[in-house]
Amino acid sequence: MGVIIRQSIKATVFNYIGAFIGFLTTFFILTKFLQPEVIGLTKVMYEVAALVAGFAQLGTSASAMRFFPYFRNQQNGHNGFFFYLMLMPTIGSVLFIGVFLLLKNWIIDFFIEKSALLVDYFYWLLPLIIFLTFGAVIETYANILMKIVVPKFIKEIGIRVMLLVIYFCYAWGWLNLTGLVTGFVLVYGGAMLANMYYVSTITPLSFRHDNSYIDKNLRRDIMRYTLVLIIGAIGGNIMPQLDIFMVSSNMGLGYAGIYTIAMYMGSVIEVPSRSISAISKPLAANALKDGDLERANQLYRQVALHQLMASSTLFLLIWINIDNIFDILPNGEVYETGKWVVFFIAMARILATTLEFGGTLISFSKYYYWGLYITFFLTGLTIFTNSVFIPRWGISGAALATFLTCVVSYTFQQWIVLRKVKGNPYSIGILKQVLLVGALFGVNELLPRWCDNPFVDGIYRTALIGGSWIVATYFWHTSESVNGLISKIINKNYCKQDNH
């Protein structure tokens, strides 16, 4: 777990800087200078492109994680692995962009009534699809090589800073809406090229390959695994975007913009989990390749605990300040309708970040095909719940549908993990964290409002509750790894004072 903690901390620094930039951009730039329809346009454009890109990858990101240990050889250029890494998404891009164009009329009919603005920029989706497809695959390659820091900087800071520049240019009238969309797309192209350059500095990138290296059995395993991923992508890539698609289709881009802002608040809790997940997956792949279930499951318990600690604590700090946040937000009265979106999306993210590593164990094991059953069932459930809940409760209904689907999904997944790979993420540390967060919610309810100024009240609540969490976590020994880091910080500061 030491390498995970060290790499995660380095990357999480960039995650938090990026999250801070994203916070400023989302809450104080977008809400002040962009209409909800424009916010909704950029969000839906990204999600549509990400959906097609997910298909176009042909499962490359996941299969690369699983099979790279079979190719790993720095001196031999990893036996032509980069060739195969680029070949699959190239084939997938040609195939699925073609399908996307064939479905153009159906896509336009889906959005034109409530979200006609998206139709005007339909063809801008094509380069965005390509940039997201290859950007994700190249970032995965860096993760496999255990080099997650620079890609995190590009993704979490580089993209956000460039988007911030584009938004300011639009707000100041230097760009019209077409210029905004153009800049939005080009930012992701620049990120893809930056990642490509970085990877080329840490390992040779060559399209040379040796067909004889892949024997019959390995080729069969790769093709079978990839085919299952492609079939699973039919449901798996659609499901995460269904809520925003159905909100924009049923309620319009304005409500999609409000949903986007609220969803961002709920999704902030994922920030630390991205680094932990990125560095843990290659370790899981190696453990399962060696057939070491005990090591893989020990990793599962450690990852689950630290994911829960990070996500639930961030949710605690957000929710105790939720009214202050909307008071501070420009045009907050418009976006306050998304308050319960924040709650349900955050609850779904807590569950997902805590248990998602179980899905990683399944996907890297010989039982990976079980993901197909889960995916198709959940896609149907997501469509049904959104269809029922959105007409009744609007954007809150869409978030509730996401949460319920998440509960069903991870309950079923955990049953599979327990039965097939004997994976059990639960530990005394998880129980301690749940009880601690629950107790601190109770403490917050007893706190009087400091004053009518939301900044002052927010600082006072955050400092008191956050400080209490740190002290309780340390003395209750919720996590030995976290205690070790806190002790190291304390001892380092003590030594500095001693030297003075």
Coordinates of C-alpha atoms in Angstrom, one line a residue:
M1 CA 0.0 0.0 0.0
G2 CA 3.0 2.3 0.5
V3 CA 3.5 2.9 -3.3
I4 CA -0.2 3.6 -3.7
I5 CA -0.1 6.1 -0.9
R6 CA 3.0 7.9 -2.2
Q7 CA 1.9 8.0 -5.8
S8 CA -1.7 8.9 -4.8
I9 CA -0.6 11.8 -2.6
K10 CA 1.5 13.3 -5.4
A11 CA -1.3 13.0 -7.9
T12 CA -3.9 14.1 -5.4
V13 CA -2.1 17.4 -4.9
F14 CA -2.8 18.1 -8.6
N15 CA -6.3 16.7 -8.2
Y16 CA -7.0 19.2 -5.5
I17 CA -5.5 22.1 -7.3
G18 CA -7.5 21.2 -10.3
A19 CA -10.6 20.8 -8.2
F20 CA -10.0 24.3 -6.8
I21 CA -9.7 25.7 -10.3
G22 CA -12.8 23.7 -11.2
F23 CA -14.6 25.0 -8.2
L24 CA -13.8 28.6 -9.1
T25 CA -14.7 28.0 -12.7
T26 CA -17.9 26.2 -12.1
F27 CA -19.3 28.2 -9.2
F28 CA -18.1 31.7 -10.0
I29 CA -17.4 31.9 -13.7
L30 CA -19.9 29.6 -15.4
T31 CA -22.8 30.6 -13.1
K32 CA -22.0 34.3 -13.5
F33 CA -21.1 34.7 -17.1
L34 CA -22.6 31.7 -19.0
Q35 CA -26.3 31.0 -19.3
P36 CA -27.5 27.7 -18.0
E37 CA -28.2 26.7 -21.7
V38 CA -24.6 27.2 -22.6
I39 CA -23.3 25.3 -19.6
G40 CA -25.7 22.5 -20.6
L41 CA -24.5 22.6 -24.2
T42 CA -20.8 22.1 -23.3
K43 CA -21.7 19.4 -20.7
V44 CA -24.0 17.4 -23.1
M45 CA -21.4 17.8 -25.9
Y46 CA -18.7 16.3 -23.7
E47 CA -21.0 13.4 -22.5
V48 CA -22.1 12.5 -26.1
A49 CA -18.5 12.5 -27.3
A50 CA -17.4 10.5 -24.2
L51 CA -20.2 8.0 -24.9
V52 CA -19.0 7.3 -28.5
A53 CA -15.3 7.4 -27.4
G54 CA -16.1 4.7 -24.8
F55 CA -17.3 2.5 -27.7
A56 CA -14.5 3.5 -30.0
Q57 CA -11.8 2.4 -27.5
L58 CA -13.0 -1.2 -28.0
G59 CA -12.2 -1.9 -24.4
T60 CA -8.6 -0.9 -24.9
S61 CA -8.1 0.8 -21.5
A62 CA -9.4 -2.1 -19.5
S63 CA -7.7 -4.8 -21.6
A64 CA -4.4 -2.9 -21.5
M65 CA -4.5 -3.0 -17.7
R66 CA -5.2 -6.7 -17.7
F67 CA -2.7 -7.9 -20.3
F68 CA 0.3 -5.5 -20.0
P69 CA 2.0 -7.7 -17.5
Y70 CA 2.3 -10.3 -20.3
F71 CA 4.1 -7.7 -22.5
R72 CA 6.2 -5.8 -20.0
N73 CA 9.8 -5.6 -21.1
Q74 CA 11.5 -2.2 -21.0
Q75 CA 14.5 -3.3 -23.0
N76 CA 12.4 -4.8 -25.8
G77 CA 10.0 -1.9 -26.1
H78 CA 7.3 -3.9 -24.2
N79 CA 7.2 -6.3 -27.1
G80 CA 5.2 -4.0 -29.4
F81 CA 2.5 -3.2 -26.9
F82 CA 2.1 0.4 -28.1
F83 CA 1.2 -0.9 -31.6
Y84 CA -1.7 -2.9 -30.2
L85 CA -2.7 0.0 -27.9
M86 CA -3.2 2.3 -30.9
L87 CA -4.5 -0.2 -33.3
M88 CA -7.7 -1.0 -31.4
P89 CA -9.0 2.5 -30.9
T90 CA -8.1 3.4 -34.5
I91 CA -10.4 0.6 -35.7
G92 CA -13.0 1.5 -33.1
S93 CA -13.0 5.2 -34.1
V94 CA -13.6 4.4 -37.8
L95 CA -16.3 2.0 -36.9
F96 CA -18.2 3.9 -34.2
I97 CA -17.9 7.4 -35.8
G98 CA -19.4 5.8 -38.8
V99 CA -22.3 4.4 -36.7
F100 CA -22.7 7.8 -35.1
L101 CA -23.1 9.5 -38.4
L102 CA -25.6 6.8 -39.6
L103 CA -27.7 7.6 -36.5
K104 CA -27.5 11.3 -37.0
N105 CA -31.2 11.8 -37.7
W106 CA -32.2 9.8 -34.7
I107 CA -29.9 11.7 -32.4
I108 CA -31.2 15.0 -33.8
D109 CA -34.8 13.9 -33.2
F110 CA -33.9 13.0 -29.6
F111 CA -32.5 16.5 -28.8
I112 CA -34.1 18.9 -31.2
E113 CA -37.4 19.7 -29.3
K114 CA -35.8 20.8 -26.0
S115 CA -32.1 21.1 -26.8
A116 CA -31.9 22.4 -30.4
L117 CA -28.6 24.3 -29.7
L118 CA -26.8 20.9 -29.5
V119 CA -28.0 20.1 -33.0
D120 CA -26.3 23.2 -34.4
Y121 CA -22.9 21.9 -33.3
F122 CA -23.4 18.3 -34.2
Y123 CA -20.3 18.0 -36.3
W124 CA -18.0 19.5 -33.7
L125 CA -18.6 16.2 -31.8
L126 CA -16.5 14.3 -34.3
P127 CA -13.0 15.7 -33.4
L128 CA -14.0 15.7 -29.7
I129 CA -14.7 12.0 -30.0
I130 CA -11.2 11.3 -31.5
F131 CA -9.5 13.5 -28.9
L132 CA -11.3 11.7 -26.0
T133 CA -10.7 8.3 -27.4
F134 CA -7.0 8.5 -27.8
G135 CA -6.5 10.7 -24.8
A136 CA -8.0 8.1 -22.5
V137 CA -5.9 5.3 -24.0
I138 CA -2.6 7.2 -23.8
E139 CA -3.4 8.2 -20.2
T140 CA -4.1 4.5 -19.4
Y141 CA -0.6 3.6 -20.7
A142 CA 1.0 6.1 -18.4
N143 CA -1.0 4.7 -15.5
I144 CA 0.1 1.2 -16.4
L145 CA 3.7 2.4 -16.2
M146 CA 3.0 3.7 -12.7
K147 CA 3.5 7.3 -13.9
I148 CA 0.2 9.0 -13.0
V149 CA 1.4 12.4 -11.8
V150 CA 2.0 14.3 -15.1
P151 CA -1.2 12.9 -16.7
K152 CA -3.1 14.0 -13.6
F153 CA -1.6 17.5 -14.0
I154 CA -2.7 17.6 -17.6
K155 CA -6.1 16.3 -16.9
E156 CA -6.9 18.1 -13.6
I157 CA -5.0 21.4 -14.1
G158 CA -4.0 21.8 -17.7
I159 CA -7.5 21.2 -19.2
R160 CA -9.2 23.3 -16.5
V161 CA -6.9 26.3 -16.9
M162 CA -7.3 26.3 -20.7
L163 CA -11.1 25.9 -20.4
L164 CA -11.1 28.8 -17.9
V165 CA -9.3 31.0 -20.5
I166 CA -11.9 30.0 -23.1
Y167 CA -14.7 30.9 -20.8
F168 CA -13.2 34.3 -20.0
C169 CA -12.7 35.0 -23.7
Y170 CA -16.4 34.2 -24.2
A171 CA -17.5 36.3 -21.2
W172 CA -15.5 39.3 -22.4
G173 CA -17.0 39.1 -25.8
W174 CA -13.8 38.0 -27.6
L175 CA -15.4 34.8 -28.7
N176 CA -18.9 34.1 -29.9
L177 CA -20.7 30.8 -29.1
T178 CA -19.0 29.1 -32.1
G179 CA -15.6 30.3 -30.9
L180 CA -16.4 28.9 -27.4
V181 CA -17.3 25.5 -28.8
T182 CA -14.2 25.5 -31.0
G183 CA -11.9 26.3 -28.1
F184 CA -13.7 23.8 -25.9
V185 CA -12.9 21.0 -28.4
L186 CA -9.3 22.1 -29.1
V187 CA -8.5 22.1 -25.4
Y188 CA -9.0 18.3 -25.3
G189 CA -6.9 17.9 -28.5
G190 CA -4.1 19.7 -26.8
A191 CA -4.4 17.5 -23.7
M192 CA -4.2 14.4 -25.9
L193 CA -1.0 15.6 -27.6
A194 CA 0.6 16.6 -24.3
N195 CA 0.0 13.1 -22.8
M196 CA 1.4 11.6 -26.0
Y197 CA 4.6 13.7 -25.6
Y198 CA 5.0 12.8 -21.9
V199 CA 4.6 9.1 -22.5
S200 CA 7.2 9.3 -25.2
T201 CA 9.7 10.7 -22.7
I202 CA 9.3 7.7 -20.3
T203 CA 9.2 4.8 -22.7
P204 CA 9.9 4.3 -26.4
L205 CA 6.8 4.7 -28.6
S206 CA 7.2 2.4 -31.6
F207 CA 4.7 0.8 -34.0
R208 CA 7.1 -2.1 -34.5
H209 CA 5.7 -5.3 -33.3
D210 CA 6.4 -9.0 -33.5
N211 CA 3.3 -11.1 -34.3
S212 CA 5.1 -14.2 -33.1
Y213 CA 5.3 -12.9 -29.6
I214 CA 1.6 -13.3 -29.1
D215 CA 1.0 -17.1 -29.0
K216 CA -2.3 -18.8 -29.8
N217 CA -3.5 -18.9 -26.2
L218 CA -2.7 -15.3 -25.4
R219 CA -4.3 -14.1 -28.6
R220 CA -7.5 -16.1 -27.8
D221 CA -7.6 -14.6 -24.3
I222 CA -7.1 -11.1 -25.5
M223 CA -9.8 -11.4 -28.2
R224 CA -12.3 -13.1 -25.9
Y225 CA -11.7 -10.5 -23.2
T226 CA -12.0 -7.6 -25.6
L227 CA -15.1 -8.9 -27.2
V228 CA -16.8 -9.1 -23.8
L229 CA -15.7 -5.5 -23.0
I230 CA -17.1 -4.3 -26.4
I231 CA -20.5 -6.0 -25.7
G232 CA -20.5 -4.7 -22.2
A233 CA -19.8 -1.2 -23.4
I234 CA -23.1 -1.2 -25.2
G235 CA -24.7 -0.8 -21.8
G236 CA -21.8 0.3 -19.6
N237 CA -21.0 3.4 -21.6
I238 CA -24.6 4.5 -22.0
M239 CA -25.6 4.2 -18.3
P240 CA -23.4 6.9 -16.8
Q241 CA -24.6 9.6 -19.3
L242 CA -28.3 8.6 -19.3
D243 CA -29.3 11.0 -16.6
I244 CA -27.9 14.1 -18.3
F245 CA -29.2 13.0 -21.7
M246 CA -32.7 12.4 -20.4
V247 CA -32.7 15.7 -18.5
S248 CA -31.7 17.7 -21.6
S249 CA -34.1 15.8 -23.8
N250 CA -37.1 16.1 -21.4
M251 CA -36.4 19.4 -19.7
G252 CA -34.0 21.3 -21.9
L253 CA -30.4 22.5 -21.8
G254 CA -31.2 25.1 -19.2
Y255 CA -32.1 22.4 -16.7
A256 CA -29.1 20.3 -17.9
G257 CA -26.9 23.3 -16.9
I258 CA -28.5 23.4 -13.4
Y259 CA -28.1 19.6 -13.1
T260 CA -24.4 19.9 -14.2
I261 CA -23.6 22.5 -11.5
A262 CA -25.3 20.4 -8.8
M263 CA -23.7 17.2 -10.1
Y264 CA -20.3 18.8 -9.9
M265 CA -20.7 19.6 -6.2
G266 CA -21.7 15.9 -5.6
S267 CA -18.8 14.6 -7.7
V268 CA -16.1 16.7 -5.9
I269 CA -15.9 13.8 -3.4
E270 CA -14.3 11.6 -6.1
V271 CA -11.2 13.8 -6.4
P272 CA -8.9 11.7 -4.1
S273 CA -10.3 8.4 -5.4
R274 CA -9.0 9.0 -8.9
S275 CA -5.4 8.8 -7.9
I276 CA -5.9 5.8 -5.6
S277 CA -7.8 4.0 -8.4
A278 CA -5.3 4.8 -11.1
I279 CA -2.3 3.5 -9.1
S280 CA -4.1 0.5 -7.6
K281 CA -5.4 -1.1 -10.8
P282 CA -2.0 -2.1 -12.2
L283 CA -1.1 -3.7 -8.9
A284 CA -4.4 -5.7 -8.9
A285 CA -3.7 -6.9 -12.5
N286 CA -0.3 -8.2 -11.4
A287 CA -1.7 -9.9 -8.3
L288 CA -4.4 -11.7 -10.3
K289 CA -2.0 -12.6 -13.1
D290 CA 0.1 -14.4 -10.4
G291 CA -3.1 -16.0 -9.0
D292 CA -2.5 -14.3 -5.7
L293 CA -6.1 -13.7 -4.5
E294 CA -5.0 -13.0 -0.9
R295 CA -2.8 -10.1 -2.0
A296 CA -5.6 -8.8 -4.3
N297 CA -8.2 -8.9 -1.6
Q298 CA -5.9 -7.3 0.9
L299 CA -5.5 -4.5 -1.6
Y300 CA -9.3 -4.4 -2.0
R301 CA -9.8 -3.8 1.8
Q302 CA -7.2 -1.1 1.9
V303 CA -8.4 0.7 -1.1
A304 CA -12.1 0.5 0.0
L305 CA -11.2 2.0 3.4
H306 CA -9.2 4.9 2.1
Q307 CA -11.8 5.6 -0.6
L308 CA -14.6 5.7 1.9
M309 CA -12.6 7.9 4.3
A310 CA -11.9 10.4 1.6
S311 CA -15.3 10.5 -0.1
S312 CA -17.5 10.4 3.0
T313 CA -15.5 13.1 4.8
L314 CA -15.6 15.4 1.7
F315 CA -19.4 14.8 1.5
L316 CA -19.7 15.7 5.2
L317 CA -17.9 19.0 4.7
I318 CA -20.0 19.8 1.6
W319 CA -23.4 19.0 3.0
I320 CA -22.9 20.9 6.3
N321 CA -22.3 23.9 4.1
I322 CA -24.8 23.3 1.4
D323 CA -26.9 26.3 2.2
N324 CA -23.9 28.5 2.5
I325 CA -22.7 27.3 -0.9
F326 CA -25.9 28.4 -2.6
D327 CA -25.9 31.7 -0.8
I328 CA -22.3 32.4 -2.1
L329 CA -23.0 31.1 -5.6
P330 CA -23.7 33.8 -8.3
N331 CA -27.4 33.4 -9.3
G332 CA -27.6 30.8 -6.5
E333 CA -31.4 31.1 -6.4
V334 CA -31.4 29.6 -9.9
Y335 CA -29.1 26.7 -9.0
E336 CA -30.6 26.0 -5.5
T337 CA -33.2 23.8 -7.2
G338 CA -30.4 21.2 -7.6
K339 CA -29.8 20.9 -3.8
W340 CA -31.1 17.3 -3.6
V341 CA -29.2 16.4 -6.8
V342 CA -26.0 17.1 -4.8
F343 CA -27.2 14.8 -2.0
F344 CA -28.1 11.8 -4.2
I345 CA -25.2 12.1 -6.5
A346 CA -22.8 12.4 -3.6
M347 CA -24.3 9.3 -1.9
A348 CA -23.9 7.4 -5.2
R349 CA -20.3 8.5 -5.5
I350 CA -19.5 7.4 -1.9
L351 CA -20.9 3.9 -2.7
A352 CA -19.1 3.8 -6.0
T353 CA -15.7 4.9 -4.8
T354 CA -15.8 2.5 -1.9
L355 CA -16.7 -0.6 -3.8
E356 CA -15.6 0.0 -7.4
F357 CA -12.3 -1.8 -6.8
G358 CA -14.4 -5.0 -6.6
G359 CA -15.4 -4.5 -10.2
T360 CA -11.7 -4.1 -11.0
L361 CA -11.0 -7.5 -9.4
I362 CA -13.8 -9.1 -11.4
S363 CA -12.7 -7.5 -14.7
F364 CA -9.1 -8.7 -14.2
S365 CA -10.1 -12.2 -13.2
K366 CA -11.4 -15.2 -15.2
Y367 CA -14.9 -14.2 -14.2
Y368 CA -14.8 -10.9 -16.1
Y369 CA -17.9 -12.0 -18.2
W370 CA -20.1 -11.5 -15.2
G371 CA -19.9 -7.8 -15.9
L372 CA -22.1 -8.3 -19.0
Y373 CA -25.0 -9.5 -16.9
I374 CA -24.7 -6.6 -14.5
T375 CA -24.4 -4.0 -17.2
F376 CA -27.4 -5.0 -19.3
F377 CA -29.7 -5.3 -16.3
L378 CA -28.6 -1.9 -14.9
T379 CA -28.9 -0.2 -18.2
G380 CA -32.5 -1.3 -18.4
L381 CA -33.0 -0.2 -14.7
T382 CA -31.5 3.2 -15.4
I383 CA -33.7 3.9 -18.3
F384 CA -36.8 2.8 -16.4
T385 CA -36.1 4.8 -13.2
N386 CA -35.2 8.0 -15.2
S387 CA -38.3 7.6 -17.3
V388 CA -40.4 7.4 -14.1
F389 CA -38.6 9.8 -11.8
I390 CA -37.8 12.7 -14.1
P391 CA -41.5 13.5 -15.0
R392 CA -42.4 13.4 -11.3
W393 CA -39.4 15.0 -9.5
G394 CA -37.4 16.7 -12.3
I395 CA -33.7 16.9 -11.9
S396 CA -33.9 15.5 -8.3
G397 CA -35.6 12.5 -9.8
A398 CA -32.8 12.0 -12.2
A399 CA -30.3 12.0 -9.3
L400 CA -32.4 9.7 -7.3
A401 CA -32.5 7.3 -10.2
T402 CA -28.7 7.4 -10.4
F403 CA -28.4 6.6 -6.7
L404 CA -30.9 3.7 -6.7
T405 CA -29.2 2.2 -9.8
C406 CA -25.8 2.5 -8.0
V407 CA -27.2 0.7 -4.9
V408 CA -28.5 -2.2 -6.9
S409 CA -25.3 -2.3 -9.1
Y410 CA -22.8 -2.5 -6.2
T411 CA -24.9 -4.9 -4.2
F412 CA -25.0 -7.3 -7.0
Q413 CA -21.3 -6.7 -7.9
Q414 CA -20.2 -7.3 -4.3
W415 CA -22.1 -10.6 -4.2
I416 CA -20.2 -11.7 -7.3
V417 CA -16.9 -10.5 -5.9
L418 CA -17.5 -12.4 -2.7
R419 CA -18.6 -15.6 -4.4
K420 CA -16.0 -15.7 -7.2
V421 CA -12.8 -14.1 -5.9
K422 CA -13.6 -14.2 -2.2
G423 CA -13.3 -10.4 -2.1
N424 CA -14.4 -8.8 1.1
P425 CA -13.8 -5.0 1.5
Y426 CA -15.2 -4.6 4.9
S427 CA -13.1 -4.0 7.9
I428 CA -13.3 -2.4 11.4
G429 CA -11.8 0.8 9.9
I430 CA -14.9 1.2 7.6
L431 CA -17.2 0.8 10.6
K432 CA -15.3 3.4 12.5
Q433 CA -15.4 5.9 9.6
V434 CA -19.2 5.4 9.1
L435 CA -19.8 5.9 12.8
L436 CA -17.5 9.0 13.0
V437 CA -19.1 10.7 10.0
G438 CA -22.6 10.0 11.4
A439 CA -21.6 11.5 14.8
L440 CA -20.1 14.6 13.2
F441 CA -23.4 15.1 11.2
G442 CA -25.1 15.1 14.6
V443 CA -22.6 17.6 16.0
N444 CA -23.2 19.9 13.1
E445 CA -27.0 19.9 13.8
L446 CA -26.2 21.1 17.3
L447 CA -24.0 24.0 16.2
P448 CA -25.7 27.4 16.1
R449 CA -25.3 29.5 13.0
W450 CA -22.4 31.8 13.6
C451 CA -23.7 34.7 11.7
D452 CA -25.6 35.6 8.6
N453 CA -22.4 35.8 6.5
P454 CA -22.1 32.5 4.6
F455 CA -18.3 32.8 4.4
V456 CA -17.9 33.2 8.1
D457 CA -20.4 30.4 9.0
G458 CA -18.8 28.1 6.4
I459 CA -15.3 28.6 7.7
Y460 CA -16.4 28.1 11.3
R461 CA -18.3 24.9 10.6
T462 CA -15.6 23.5 8.3
A463 CA -12.8 24.2 10.7
L464 CA -14.6 22.7 13.7
I465 CA -16.0 19.6 12.0
G466 CA -12.9 19.0 9.9
G467 CA -10.6 19.4 12.8
S468 CA -12.7 17.0 14.9
W469 CA -12.5 14.4 12.1
I470 CA -8.7 14.6 12.0
V471 CA -8.3 14.3 15.8
A472 CA -10.9 11.4 16.0
T473 CA -9.4 9.6 13.1
Y474 CA -5.9 9.7 14.6
F475 CA -6.8 8.7 18.1
W476 CA -9.3 6.1 17.0
H477 CA -6.7 4.5 14.6
T478 CA -9.2 4.3 11.7
S479 CA -6.3 3.8 9.3
E480 CA -2.7 2.9 10.1
S481 CA -1.5 4.4 6.8
V482 CA -3.3 7.7 7.6
N483 CA -2.0 7.7 11.2
G484 CA 1.5 7.1 9.8
L485 CA 1.2 10.2 7.5
I486 CA -0.1 12.4 10.3
S487 CA 2.6 11.2 12.7
K488 CA 5.2 11.9 10.0
I489 CA 3.9 15.4 9.6
I490 CA 3.8 16.0 13.3
N491 CA 7.4 14.7 13.8
K492 CA 8.7 16.7 10.9
N493 CA 7.3 19.9 12.3
Y494 CA 8.5 19.0 15.7
C495 CA 12.0 18.5 14.4
K496 CA 12.0 21.8 12.6
Q497 CA 11.0 23.6 15.8
D498 CA 13.7 21.7 17.7
N499 CA 16.3 22.8 15.2
H500 CA 15.3 26.4 15.7

